[in-house]
């Protein structure tokens, strides 16, 4: 692995666009986004230049967690469309050079999945061992002290059979027992079913949680994360299952796989994504997502650019030639990046472009979450009844129990709720932002008159066109190799306002300078300027000494 360039894969220079189907585009006026609605917008995604779509779950589901609770892996939820619609989506996307990556949610199923219904029916049902059932402790309490992401405890009591079942998420999301080879075979069969339809790959939901230690020991870490994580996150068994999955399924196709993996370090990142280990193409780590909060305890922390740079650089450097990075600011679980790390008022457009530039010039595969390319912002919620997400409701309750006022709890959710990402995409200045002709399942943000796709595609200065140019650079002949394969070097790690880094490959060098502050700055860079490649202000730049940077300015320079 010491060669200049990793063995190339098609997904090395891919740019992924994530769609949360419920909130993307409603074609039939029922207020819920759907697959035909996605097909209507393929030309839009094509114009942006993304060549992969990651589709959040569209499978049959009672929607306790908006589709991350699946009751049939081989059927489409009727509110999203039919199997014929899904097949048409794959074909229509393919015509435009776009591959479809589906969400693989196999740490758990819905409690309404026939497998669980059988498993629950009696202790001697053949599917009993497909889930994780345990006897109570002598005093009748839970088998261990693990917590869940969405409820206080990870165990739910079943009166009928007198045992508890494990659920790391809601009680309607029982964890599958991956230790049972029948479960693994059933998952692999289902993966073949989809891959044979011509999929481009899978995003694997919380895949680093599938390996549970056989003795289910008590947690000892309570001051960070969901208690129990030291036992079920990144367990060696998980790596073993992934290698088996690779051998039995993935090695038969040329696909992109990205594991969603909270609680990972760069060492874990190398284990998962080193090509020689045959696990997954890349992972989503969460280190930069916990920089401004302690999520589990609903506590906000100030954003620290020095720490942020240290995290991002560590991933860039530690995985160089040894694995592959994914790059993201946003997804369906996170508040909007421009509201979180930029300025969503006066400098909304400038700072959204700055964030895009800072991230997209790094090494790895970039993911753009629907609406990020428009600079969509967080919505202002005023009451708990306006939220949809089960996690928001759980956190709200927890905060009140901790003694916070409802007002303080809503303030926290206004920073970090997952619903910010789930507000419908703003397509035009028509009613309901052009998302639906009916009543949207989650109310739109009232700034859609100013912020919408119609405006952005028609305005050459928009965030949309800036993202389009970033993608064009990554996929173009001139800078593609240096952006995709170049070596990364962080400059001035202690600079608390400006993020500057170099990328270099085969004698070509790019300097990326991003002002993360609202203030003008002046910096000296000891390189000679060859060309300004992309800038979010129109000003001429002639030298890199005493370089003046305007608020949230981000510029890509070719240098020597
Ligand atoms: O998310 C996993 C996960 O760890 C989240 O609970 C995360 O901590 C939080 O949302 C970030 O703020 C995945 C899916 O992306 C999420 O939508 C699902 O709810 C969850 O798994 C269960 O399937
Ligand atoms: Ca619909």
mmCIF file with all atom_site columns, N, CA, C and O in Angstrom, residues 3 23 29 60 64 71 114 120 355 360 381 401 410 422 439 513 517 556:
data_model
loop_
_atom_site.group_PDB
_atom_site.id
_atom_site.type_symbol
_atom_site.label_atom_id
_atom_site.label_alt_id
_atom_site.label_comp_id
_atom_site.label_asym_id
_atom_site.label_entity_id
_atom_site.label_seq_id
_atom_site.pdbx_PDB_ins_code
_atom_site.Cartn_x
_atom_site.Cartn_y
_atom_site.Cartn_z
_atom_site.occupancy
_atom_site.B_iso_or_equiv
_atom_site.pdbx_formal_charge
_atom_site.auth_seq_id
_atom_site.auth_comp_id
_atom_site.auth_asym_id
_atom_site.auth_atom_id
_atom_site.pdbx_PDB_model_num
ATOM 1  N N  . UNK A 1 3   ? 2.165   2.599   -2.717 1.00 0.00 ? 3   UNK A N  1
ATOM 2  C CA . UNK A 1 3   ? 2.164   3.249   -4.032 1.00 0.00 ? 3   UNK A CA 1
ATOM 3  C C  . UNK A 1 3   ? 1.609   4.661   -3.923 1.00 0.00 ? 3   UNK A C  1
ATOM 4  O O  . UNK A 1 3   ? 0.921   5.010   -2.967 1.00 0.00 ? 3   UNK A O  1
ATOM 5  N N  . UNK A 1 23  ? -39.099 13.789  2.456  1.00 0.00 ? 23  UNK A N  1
ATOM 6  C CA . UNK A 1 23  ? -39.013 15.254  2.427  1.00 0.00 ? 23  UNK A CA 1
ATOM 7  C C  . UNK A 1 23  ? -38.513 15.801  1.103  1.00 0.00 ? 23  UNK A C  1
ATOM 8  O O  . UNK A 1 23  ? -38.259 16.998  0.988  1.00 0.00 ? 23  UNK A O  1
ATOM 9  N N  . UNK A 1 29  ? -49.491 14.739  -4.168 1.00 0.00 ? 29  UNK A N  1
ATOM 10 C CA . UNK A 1 29  ? -50.288 15.619  -3.314 1.00 0.00 ? 29  UNK A CA 1
ATOM 11 C C  . UNK A 1 29  ? -50.720 15.049  -1.979 1.00 0.00 ? 29  UNK A C  1
ATOM 12 O O  . UNK A 1 29  ? -51.544 15.650  -1.288 1.00 0.00 ? 29  UNK A O  1
ATOM 13 N N  . UNK A 1 60  ? -40.928 -1.147  3.069  1.00 0.00 ? 60  UNK A N  1
ATOM 14 C CA . UNK A 1 60  ? -42.161 -1.205  3.852  1.00 0.00 ? 60  UNK A CA 1
ATOM 15 C C  . UNK A 1 60  ? -41.841 -1.055  5.343  1.00 0.00 ? 60  UNK A C  1
ATOM 16 O O  . UNK A 1 60  ? -40.906 -1.690  5.853  1.00 0.00 ? 60  UNK A O  1
ATOM 17 N N  . UNK A 1 64  ? -42.070 4.139   12.508 1.00 0.00 ? 64  UNK A N  1
ATOM 18 C CA . UNK A 1 64  ? -41.833 4.623   13.872 1.00 0.00 ? 64  UNK A CA 1
ATOM 19 C C  . UNK A 1 64  ? -40.619 5.548   13.858 1.00 0.00 ? 64  UNK A C  1
ATOM 20 O O  . UNK A 1 64  ? -40.577 6.561   14.560 1.00 0.00 ? 64  UNK A O  1
ATOM 21 N N  . UNK A 1 71  ? -40.270 -3.460  7.947  1.00 0.00 ? 71  UNK A N  1
ATOM 22 C CA . UNK A 1 71  ? -41.094 -4.645  8.172  1.00 0.00 ? 71  UNK A CA 1
ATOM 23 C C  . UNK A 1 71  ? -41.083 -5.586  6.977  1.00 0.00 ? 71  UNK A C  1
ATOM 24 O O  . UNK A 1 71  ? -41.576 -6.708  7.064  1.00 0.00 ? 71  UNK A O  1
ATOM 25 N N  . UNK A 1 114 ? -42.262 -9.844  9.980  1.00 0.00 ? 114 UNK A N  1
ATOM 26 C CA . UNK A 1 114 ? -42.709 -11.215 10.270 1.00 0.00 ? 114 UNK A CA 1
ATOM 27 C C  . UNK A 1 114 ? -41.675 -12.019 11.072 1.00 0.00 ? 114 UNK A C  1
ATOM 28 O O  . UNK A 1 114 ? -42.053 -12.864 11.885 1.00 0.00 ? 114 UNK A O  1
ATOM 29 N N  . UNK A 1 120 ? -41.230 -13.575 18.623 1.00 0.00 ? 120 UNK A N  1
ATOM 30 C CA . UNK A 1 120 ? -41.886 -13.172 19.860 1.00 0.00 ? 120 UNK A CA 1
ATOM 31 C C  . UNK A 1 120 ? -42.973 -14.158 20.287 1.00 0.00 ? 120 UNK A C  1
ATOM 32 O O  . UNK A 1 120 ? -43.388 -14.174 21.452 1.00 0.00 ? 120 UNK A O  1
ATOM 33 N N  . UNK A 1 355 ? -18.179 26.662  3.443  1.00 0.00 ? 355 UNK A N  1
ATOM 34 C CA . UNK A 1 355 ? -18.212 25.317  4.031  1.00 0.00 ? 355 UNK A CA 1
ATOM 35 C C  . UNK A 1 355 ? -18.043 24.250  2.945  1.00 0.00 ? 355 UNK A C  1
ATOM 36 O O  . UNK A 1 355 ? -17.286 23.297  3.110  1.00 0.00 ? 355 UNK A O  1
ATOM 37 N N  . UNK A 1 360 ? -14.992 20.037  0.296  1.00 0.00 ? 360 UNK A N  1
ATOM 38 C CA . UNK A 1 360 ? -14.896 19.347  -0.996 1.00 0.00 ? 360 UNK A CA 1
ATOM 39 C C  . UNK A 1 360 ? -13.486 19.286  -1.575 1.00 0.00 ? 360 UNK A C  1
ATOM 40 O O  . UNK A 1 360 ? -13.245 18.545  -2.522 1.00 0.00 ? 360 UNK A O  1
ATOM 41 N N  . UNK A 1 381 ? -38.228 26.299  15.627 1.00 0.00 ? 381 UNK A N  1
ATOM 42 C CA . UNK A 1 381 ? -39.367 25.619  16.265 1.00 0.00 ? 381 UNK A CA 1
ATOM 43 C C  . UNK A 1 381 ? -39.681 26.332  17.573 1.00 0.00 ? 381 UNK A C  1
ATOM 44 O O  . UNK A 1 381 ? -38.773 26.814  18.261 1.00 0.00 ? 381 UNK A O  1
ATOM 45 N N  . UNK A 1 401 ? -36.808 16.170  32.702 1.00 0.00 ? 401 UNK A N  1
ATOM 46 C CA . UNK A 1 401 ? -36.535 15.379  33.909 1.00 0.00 ? 401 UNK A CA 1
ATOM 47 C C  . UNK A 1 401 ? -35.283 15.881  34.625 1.00 0.00 ? 401 UNK A C  1
ATOM 48 O O  . UNK A 1 401 ? -35.172 15.802  35.840 1.00 0.00 ? 401 UNK A O  1
ATOM 49 N N  . UNK A 1 410 ? -36.365 23.432  24.293 1.00 0.00 ? 410 UNK A N  1
ATOM 50 C CA . UNK A 1 410 ? -36.642 23.781  22.895 1.00 0.00 ? 410 UNK A CA 1
ATOM 51 C C  . UNK A 1 410 ? -35.436 24.509  22.297 1.00 0.00 ? 410 UNK A C  1
ATOM 52 O O  . UNK A 1 410 ? -35.079 24.308  21.130 1.00 0.00 ? 410 UNK A O  1
ATOM 53 N N  . UNK A 1 422 ? -35.119 17.440  8.036  1.00 0.00 ? 422 UNK A N  1
ATOM 54 C CA . UNK A 1 422 ? -36.244 16.698  7.472  1.00 0.00 ? 422 UNK A CA 1
ATOM 55 C C  . UNK A 1 422 ? -37.374 17.591  6.990  1.00 0.00 ? 422 UNK A C  1
ATOM 56 O O  . UNK A 1 422 ? -38.370 17.119  6.448  1.00 0.00 ? 422 UNK A O  1
ATOM 57 N N  . UNK A 1 439 ? -50.889 19.001  1.932  1.00 0.00 ? 439 UNK A N  1
ATOM 58 C CA . UNK A 1 439 ? -50.370 19.495  3.208  1.00 0.00 ? 439 UNK A CA 1
ATOM 59 C C  . UNK A 1 439 ? -49.118 18.704  3.563  1.00 0.00 ? 439 UNK A C  1
ATOM 60 O O  . UNK A 1 439 ? -49.194 17.485  3.715  1.00 0.00 ? 439 UNK A O  1
ATOM 61 N N  . UNK A 1 513 ? -7.833  28.050  1.353  1.00 0.00 ? 513 UNK A N  1
ATOM 62 C CA . UNK A 1 513 ? -7.855  28.955  2.500  1.00 0.00 ? 513 UNK A CA 1
ATOM 63 C C  . UNK A 1 513 ? -9.316  29.312  2.795  1.00 0.00 ? 513 UNK A C  1
ATOM 64 O O  . UNK A 1 513 ? -10.016 29.832  1.915  1.00 0.00 ? 513 UNK A O  1
ATOM 65 N N  . UNK A 1 517 ? -14.493 32.816  10.095 1.00 0.00 ? 517 UNK A N  1
ATOM 66 C CA . UNK A 1 517 ? -15.002 33.868  10.983 1.00 0.00 ? 517 UNK A CA 1
ATOM 67 C C  . UNK A 1 517 ? -15.742 34.953  10.205 1.00 0.00 ? 517 UNK A C  1
ATOM 68 O O  . UNK A 1 517 ? -15.608 35.086  8.992  1.00 0.00 ? 517 UNK A O  1
ATOM 69 N N  . UNK A 1 556 ? -9.654  28.766  -3.483 1.00 0.00 ? 556 UNK A N  1
ATOM 70 C CA . UNK A 1 556 ? -8.781  27.658  -3.877 1.00 0.00 ? 556 UNK A CA 1
ATOM 71 C C  . UNK A 1 556 ? -7.725  28.248  -4.813 1.00 0.00 ? 556 UNK A C  1
ATOM 72 O O  . UNK A 1 556 ? -8.071  28.865  -5.828 1.00 0.00 ? 556 UNK A O  1
#
